[in-house]
CSV table of C-alpha atoms and ligand atoms in Angstrom, one decimal:
chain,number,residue,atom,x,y,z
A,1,UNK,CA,29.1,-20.9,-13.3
A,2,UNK,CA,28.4,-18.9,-16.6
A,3,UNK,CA,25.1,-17.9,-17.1
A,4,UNK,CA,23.4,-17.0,-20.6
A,5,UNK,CA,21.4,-13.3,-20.7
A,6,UNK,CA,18.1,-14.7,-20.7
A,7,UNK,CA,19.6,-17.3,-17.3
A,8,UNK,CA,21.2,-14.3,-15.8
A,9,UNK,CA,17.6,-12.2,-16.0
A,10,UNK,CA,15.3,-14.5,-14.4
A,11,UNK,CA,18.5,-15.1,-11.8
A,12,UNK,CA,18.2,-11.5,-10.8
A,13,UNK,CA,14.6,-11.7,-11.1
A,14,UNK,CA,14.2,-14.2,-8.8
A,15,UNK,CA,16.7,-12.9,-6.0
A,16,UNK,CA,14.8,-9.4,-6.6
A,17,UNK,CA,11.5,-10.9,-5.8
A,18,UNK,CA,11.9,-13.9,-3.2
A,19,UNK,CA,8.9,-15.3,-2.3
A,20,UNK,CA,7.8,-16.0,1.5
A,21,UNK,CA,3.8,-17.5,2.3
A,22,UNK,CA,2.5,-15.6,5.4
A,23,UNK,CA,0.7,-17.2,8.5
A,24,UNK,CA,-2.6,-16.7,6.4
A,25,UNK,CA,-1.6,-18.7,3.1
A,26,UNK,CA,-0.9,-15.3,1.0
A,27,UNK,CA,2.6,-14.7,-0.2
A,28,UNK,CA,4.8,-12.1,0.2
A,29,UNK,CA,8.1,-10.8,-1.1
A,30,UNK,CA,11.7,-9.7,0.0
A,31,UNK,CA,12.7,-6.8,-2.4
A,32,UNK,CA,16.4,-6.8,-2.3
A,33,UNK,CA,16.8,-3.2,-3.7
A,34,UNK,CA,15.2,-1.7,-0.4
A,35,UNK,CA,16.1,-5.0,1.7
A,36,UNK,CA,13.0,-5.5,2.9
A,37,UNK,CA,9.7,-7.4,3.1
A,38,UNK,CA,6.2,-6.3,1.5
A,39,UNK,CA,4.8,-7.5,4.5
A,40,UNK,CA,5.2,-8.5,8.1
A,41,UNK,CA,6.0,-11.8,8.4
A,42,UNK,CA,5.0,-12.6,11.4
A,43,UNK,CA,1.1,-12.4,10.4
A,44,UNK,CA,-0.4,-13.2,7.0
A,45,UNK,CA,0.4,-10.7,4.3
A,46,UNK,CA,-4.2,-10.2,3.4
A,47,UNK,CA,-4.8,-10.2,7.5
A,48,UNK,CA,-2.1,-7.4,8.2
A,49,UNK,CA,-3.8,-5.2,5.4
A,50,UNK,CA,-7.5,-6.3,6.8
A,51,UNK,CA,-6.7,-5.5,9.9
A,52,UNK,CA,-4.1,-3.1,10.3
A,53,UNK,CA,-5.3,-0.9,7.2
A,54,UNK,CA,-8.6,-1.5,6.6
A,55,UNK,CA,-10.3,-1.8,9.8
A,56,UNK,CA,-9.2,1.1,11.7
A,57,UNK,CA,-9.7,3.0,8.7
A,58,UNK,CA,-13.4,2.4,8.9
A,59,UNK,CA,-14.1,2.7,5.4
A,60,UNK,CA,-18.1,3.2,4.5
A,61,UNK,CA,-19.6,2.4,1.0
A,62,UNK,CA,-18.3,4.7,-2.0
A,63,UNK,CA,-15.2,5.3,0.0
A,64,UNK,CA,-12.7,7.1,-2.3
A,65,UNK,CA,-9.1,5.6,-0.9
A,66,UNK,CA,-5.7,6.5,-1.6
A,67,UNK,CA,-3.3,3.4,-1.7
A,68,UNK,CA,-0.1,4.8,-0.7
A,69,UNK,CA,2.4,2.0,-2.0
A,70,UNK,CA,0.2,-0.1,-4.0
A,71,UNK,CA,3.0,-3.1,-3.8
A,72,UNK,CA,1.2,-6.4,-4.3
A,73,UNK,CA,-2.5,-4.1,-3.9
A,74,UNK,CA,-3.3,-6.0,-1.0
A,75,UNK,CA,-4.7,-3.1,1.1
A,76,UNK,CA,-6.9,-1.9,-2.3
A,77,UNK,CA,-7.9,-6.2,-2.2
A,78,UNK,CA,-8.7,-5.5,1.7
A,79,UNK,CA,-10.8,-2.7,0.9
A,80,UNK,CA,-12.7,-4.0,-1.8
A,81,UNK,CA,-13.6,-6.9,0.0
A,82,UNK,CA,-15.2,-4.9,2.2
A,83,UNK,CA,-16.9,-2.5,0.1
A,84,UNK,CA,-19.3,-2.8,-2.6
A,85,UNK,CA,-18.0,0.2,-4.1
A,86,UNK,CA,-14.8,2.7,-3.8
A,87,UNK,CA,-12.8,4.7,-5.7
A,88,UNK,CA,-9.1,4.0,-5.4
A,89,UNK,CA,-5.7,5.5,-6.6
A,90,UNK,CA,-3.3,3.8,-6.1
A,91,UNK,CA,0.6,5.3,-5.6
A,92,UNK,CA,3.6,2.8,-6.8
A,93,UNK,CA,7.2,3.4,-8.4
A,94,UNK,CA,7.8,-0.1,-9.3
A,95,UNK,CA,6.4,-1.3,-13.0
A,96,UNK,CA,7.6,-4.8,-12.0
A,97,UNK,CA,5.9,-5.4,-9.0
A,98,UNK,CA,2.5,-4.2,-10.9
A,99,UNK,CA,3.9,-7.1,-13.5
A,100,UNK,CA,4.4,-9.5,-10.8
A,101,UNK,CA,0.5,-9.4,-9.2
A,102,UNK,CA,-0.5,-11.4,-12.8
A,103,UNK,CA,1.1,-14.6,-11.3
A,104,UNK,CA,0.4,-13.9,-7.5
A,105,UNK,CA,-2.4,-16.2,-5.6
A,106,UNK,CA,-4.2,-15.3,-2.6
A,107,UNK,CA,-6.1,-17.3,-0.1
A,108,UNK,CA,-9.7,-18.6,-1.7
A,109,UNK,CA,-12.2,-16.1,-0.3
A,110,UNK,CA,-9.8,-13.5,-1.9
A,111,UNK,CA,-9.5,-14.9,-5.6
A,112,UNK,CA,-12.4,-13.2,-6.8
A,113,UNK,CA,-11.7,-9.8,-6.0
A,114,UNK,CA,-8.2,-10.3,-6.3
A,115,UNK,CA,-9.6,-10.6,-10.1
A,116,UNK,CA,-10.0,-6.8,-10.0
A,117,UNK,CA,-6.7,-6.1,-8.4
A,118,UNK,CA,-5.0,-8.3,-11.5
A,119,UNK,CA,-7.1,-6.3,-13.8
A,120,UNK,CA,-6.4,-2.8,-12.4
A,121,UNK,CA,-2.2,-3.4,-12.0
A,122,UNK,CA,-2.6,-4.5,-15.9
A,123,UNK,CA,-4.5,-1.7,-16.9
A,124,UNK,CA,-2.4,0.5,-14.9
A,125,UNK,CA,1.0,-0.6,-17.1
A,126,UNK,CA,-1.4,0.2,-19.8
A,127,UNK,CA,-1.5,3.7,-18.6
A,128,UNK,CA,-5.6,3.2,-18.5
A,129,UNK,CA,-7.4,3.2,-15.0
A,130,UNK,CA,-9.8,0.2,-14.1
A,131,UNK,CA,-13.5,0.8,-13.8
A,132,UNK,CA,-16.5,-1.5,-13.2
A,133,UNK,CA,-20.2,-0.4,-12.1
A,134,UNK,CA,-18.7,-0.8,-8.5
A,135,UNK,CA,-15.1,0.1,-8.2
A,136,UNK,CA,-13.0,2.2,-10.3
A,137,UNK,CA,-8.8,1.9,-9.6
A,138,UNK,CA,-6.4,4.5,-10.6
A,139,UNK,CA,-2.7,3.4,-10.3
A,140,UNK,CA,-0.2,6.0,-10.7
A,141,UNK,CA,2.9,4.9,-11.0
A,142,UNK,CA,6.0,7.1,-10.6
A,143,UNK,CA,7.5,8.8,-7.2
A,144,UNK,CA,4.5,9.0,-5.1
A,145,UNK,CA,6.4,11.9,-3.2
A,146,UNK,CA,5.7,13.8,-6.5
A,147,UNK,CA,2.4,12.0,-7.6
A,148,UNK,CA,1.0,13.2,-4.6
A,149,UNK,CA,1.2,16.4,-5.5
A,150,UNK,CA,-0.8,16.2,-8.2
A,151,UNK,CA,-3.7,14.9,-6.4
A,152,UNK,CA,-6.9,17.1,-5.3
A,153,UNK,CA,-7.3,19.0,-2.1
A,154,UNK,CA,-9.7,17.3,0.3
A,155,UNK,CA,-10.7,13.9,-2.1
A,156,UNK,CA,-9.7,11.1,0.1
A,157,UNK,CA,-11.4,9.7,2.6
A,158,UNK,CA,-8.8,7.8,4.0
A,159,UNK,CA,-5.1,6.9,3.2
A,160,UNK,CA,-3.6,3.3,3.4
A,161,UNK,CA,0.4,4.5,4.0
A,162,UNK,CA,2.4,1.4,3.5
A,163,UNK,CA,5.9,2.4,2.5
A,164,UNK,CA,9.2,0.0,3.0
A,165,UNK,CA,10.1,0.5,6.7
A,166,UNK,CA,11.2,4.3,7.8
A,167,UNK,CA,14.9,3.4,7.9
A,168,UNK,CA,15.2,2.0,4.3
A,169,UNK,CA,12.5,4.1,2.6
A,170,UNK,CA,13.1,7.4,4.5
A,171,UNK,CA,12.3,9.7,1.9
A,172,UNK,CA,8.7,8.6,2.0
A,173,UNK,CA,7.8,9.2,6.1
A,174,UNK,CA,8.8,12.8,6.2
A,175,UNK,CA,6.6,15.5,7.4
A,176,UNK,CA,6.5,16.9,3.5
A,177,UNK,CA,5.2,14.0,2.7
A,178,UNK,CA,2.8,13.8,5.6
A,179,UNK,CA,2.0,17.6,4.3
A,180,UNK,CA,0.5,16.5,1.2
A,181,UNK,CA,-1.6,13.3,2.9
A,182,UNK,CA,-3.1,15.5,5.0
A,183,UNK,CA,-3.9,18.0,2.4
A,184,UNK,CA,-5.5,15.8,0.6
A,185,UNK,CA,-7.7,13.6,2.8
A,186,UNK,CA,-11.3,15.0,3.7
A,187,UNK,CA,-11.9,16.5,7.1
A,188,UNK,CA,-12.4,13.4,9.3
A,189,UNK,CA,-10.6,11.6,6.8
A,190,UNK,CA,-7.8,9.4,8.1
A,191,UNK,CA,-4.6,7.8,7.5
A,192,UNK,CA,-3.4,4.1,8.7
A,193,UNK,CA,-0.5,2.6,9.1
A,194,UNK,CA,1.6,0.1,10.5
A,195,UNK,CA,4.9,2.1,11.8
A,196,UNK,CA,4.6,3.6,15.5
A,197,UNK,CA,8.3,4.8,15.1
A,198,UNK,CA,8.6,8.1,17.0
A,199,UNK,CA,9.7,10.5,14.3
A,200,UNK,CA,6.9,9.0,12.0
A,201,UNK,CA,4.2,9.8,14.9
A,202,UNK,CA,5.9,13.4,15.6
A,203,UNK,CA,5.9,13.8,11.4
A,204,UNK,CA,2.3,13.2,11.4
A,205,UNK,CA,1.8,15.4,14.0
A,206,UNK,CA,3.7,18.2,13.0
A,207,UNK,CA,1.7,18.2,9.7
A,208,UNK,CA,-1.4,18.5,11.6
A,209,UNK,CA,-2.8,15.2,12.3
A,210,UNK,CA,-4.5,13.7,15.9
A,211,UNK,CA,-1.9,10.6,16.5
A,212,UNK,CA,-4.1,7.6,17.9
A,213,UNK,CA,-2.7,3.5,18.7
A,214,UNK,CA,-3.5,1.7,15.9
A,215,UNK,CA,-4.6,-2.2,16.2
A,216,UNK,CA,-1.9,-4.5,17.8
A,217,UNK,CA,-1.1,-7.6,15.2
A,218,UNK,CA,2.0,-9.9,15.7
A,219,UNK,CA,4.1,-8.0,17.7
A,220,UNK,CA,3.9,-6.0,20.9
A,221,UNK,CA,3.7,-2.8,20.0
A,222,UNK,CA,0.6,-0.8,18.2
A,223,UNK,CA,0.1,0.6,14.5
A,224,UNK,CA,-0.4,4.4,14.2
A,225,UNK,CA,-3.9,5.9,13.2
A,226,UNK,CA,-3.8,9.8,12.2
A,227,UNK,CA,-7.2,11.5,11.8
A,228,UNK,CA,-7.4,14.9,10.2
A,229,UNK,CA,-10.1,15.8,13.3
A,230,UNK,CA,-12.9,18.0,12.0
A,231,UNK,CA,-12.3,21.9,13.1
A,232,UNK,CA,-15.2,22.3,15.7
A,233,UNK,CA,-15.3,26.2,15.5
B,301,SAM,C1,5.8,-2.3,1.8
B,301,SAM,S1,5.6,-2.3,0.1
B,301,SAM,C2,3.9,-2.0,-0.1
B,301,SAM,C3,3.1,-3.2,0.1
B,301,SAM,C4,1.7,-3.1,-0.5
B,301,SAM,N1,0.9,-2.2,0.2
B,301,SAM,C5,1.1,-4.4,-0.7
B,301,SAM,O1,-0.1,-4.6,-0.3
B,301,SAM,O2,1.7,-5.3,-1.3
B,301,SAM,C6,6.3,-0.7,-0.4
B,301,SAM,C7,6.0,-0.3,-1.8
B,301,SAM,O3,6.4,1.0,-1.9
B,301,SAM,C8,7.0,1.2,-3.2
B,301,SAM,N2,7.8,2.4,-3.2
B,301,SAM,C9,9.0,2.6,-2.6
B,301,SAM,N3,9.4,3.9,-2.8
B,301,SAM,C10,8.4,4.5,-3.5
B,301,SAM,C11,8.2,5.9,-4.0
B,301,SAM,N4,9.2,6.8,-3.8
B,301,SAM,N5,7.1,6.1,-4.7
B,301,SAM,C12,6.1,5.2,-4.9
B,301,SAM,N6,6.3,3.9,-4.4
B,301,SAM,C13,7.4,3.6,-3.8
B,301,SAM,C14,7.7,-0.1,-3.5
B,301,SAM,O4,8.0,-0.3,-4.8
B,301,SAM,C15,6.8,-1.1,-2.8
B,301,SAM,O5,5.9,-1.7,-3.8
């Protein structure tokens, strides 16, 4: 079969970006560069970033986040359900999945804020950052290994870290990386994710965190919280 360019485009577009709905109604995608799903797909996409994220990152009103991996946004979406106001930057390489949020529905109770998120990836491709009188959402998109960097000493309250998995997005669970996450969350801040690998845990640890079980969610085994513990001397 011959395919015209504007035919062979959306056919690479569309095996790039295969949709899957999740248990909860909200979609997710396979990315076929990294092999690998946005989300578990054994729970829904919105409940895995509610619960495995969001929760055990108990985030309190004015909560500035960083959104490591800002995919989809669903994590920033769980976060601003929650909160009447934050302060969010969010870390992503991909223009086209910022493009793709435009055309992506969520469950009901989600639509309105998901408003913001829609708002926030378009602004972001704008190069502008999205503010409102109660959330204001910084996308930075480039290598977030390098974007990091750039980010202030102690401004975070809490990190969502939600990379492709450890063995096809290696470059991102390394104890450098971990370096800079814990450099730049608060003391007491914290840092959630869904990977309980060993060498991630022993990462984290290495650059200083307090390694804790995270919730358990449609599987056996935990997620991984890391808490930058207060000094007490
Ligand atoms: C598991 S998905 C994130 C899912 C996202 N939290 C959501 O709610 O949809 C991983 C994301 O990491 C991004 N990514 C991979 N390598 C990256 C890098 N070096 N720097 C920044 N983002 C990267 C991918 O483009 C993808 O959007």
């Amino acid at each position: 079969m011959f395919l015209n360019k504007d035919e062979e485009s959306l056919n690479l577009y569309m095996t790039f970006f295969k949709e899957i709905k999740t248990k909860d109604g909200s979609v997710t995608y396979h990315n076929q560069e990294f092999d690998d799903y946005y989300h578990s797909i054994s729970v829904g996409a919105v409940e895995e970033a509610t619960k495995k994220y969001v929760a055990p990152a108990k985030l309190k009103e004015n909560a500035t986040i960083l959104d490591f991996c800002f995919g989809l946004g669903y994590n920033s979406l769980a976060s601003i359900q929650k909160l009447r106001k934050a302060s969010i930057t969010g870390l992503e390489i991909d223009e086209e999945i910022l493009e793709k949020i435009s055309q992506v529905s969520v469950p009901k109770e989600y639509t309105k804020k998901y408003e913001i998120i829609k708002k926030a990836s378009k602004e972001a491709l704008e190069k502008k950052v999205y503010k409102d009188k109660n959330y204001d959402i910084r996308i930075v998109l480039g290598d977030a290994k390098k974007s990091v960097k750039e980010l202030e000493t102690g401004s975070f309250d809490a990190i969502l870290f939600d990379p492709f998995s450890p063995k096809k997005n290696s470059d991102l669970w390394t104890k450098d990386v971990f370096d800079e996450c814990f450099r730049v969350l608060k003391q007491g801040g914290v840092l959630t994710t869904y990977s309980y690998a060993r060498s991630v845990r022993e990462n984290l640890k290495n650059a200083g965190f307090k390694v804790y079980d995270g919730p358990v969610l449609g599987r056996r085994s935990p997620s991984t919280i890391a808490v930058k513990e207060a000094k007490t001397f």
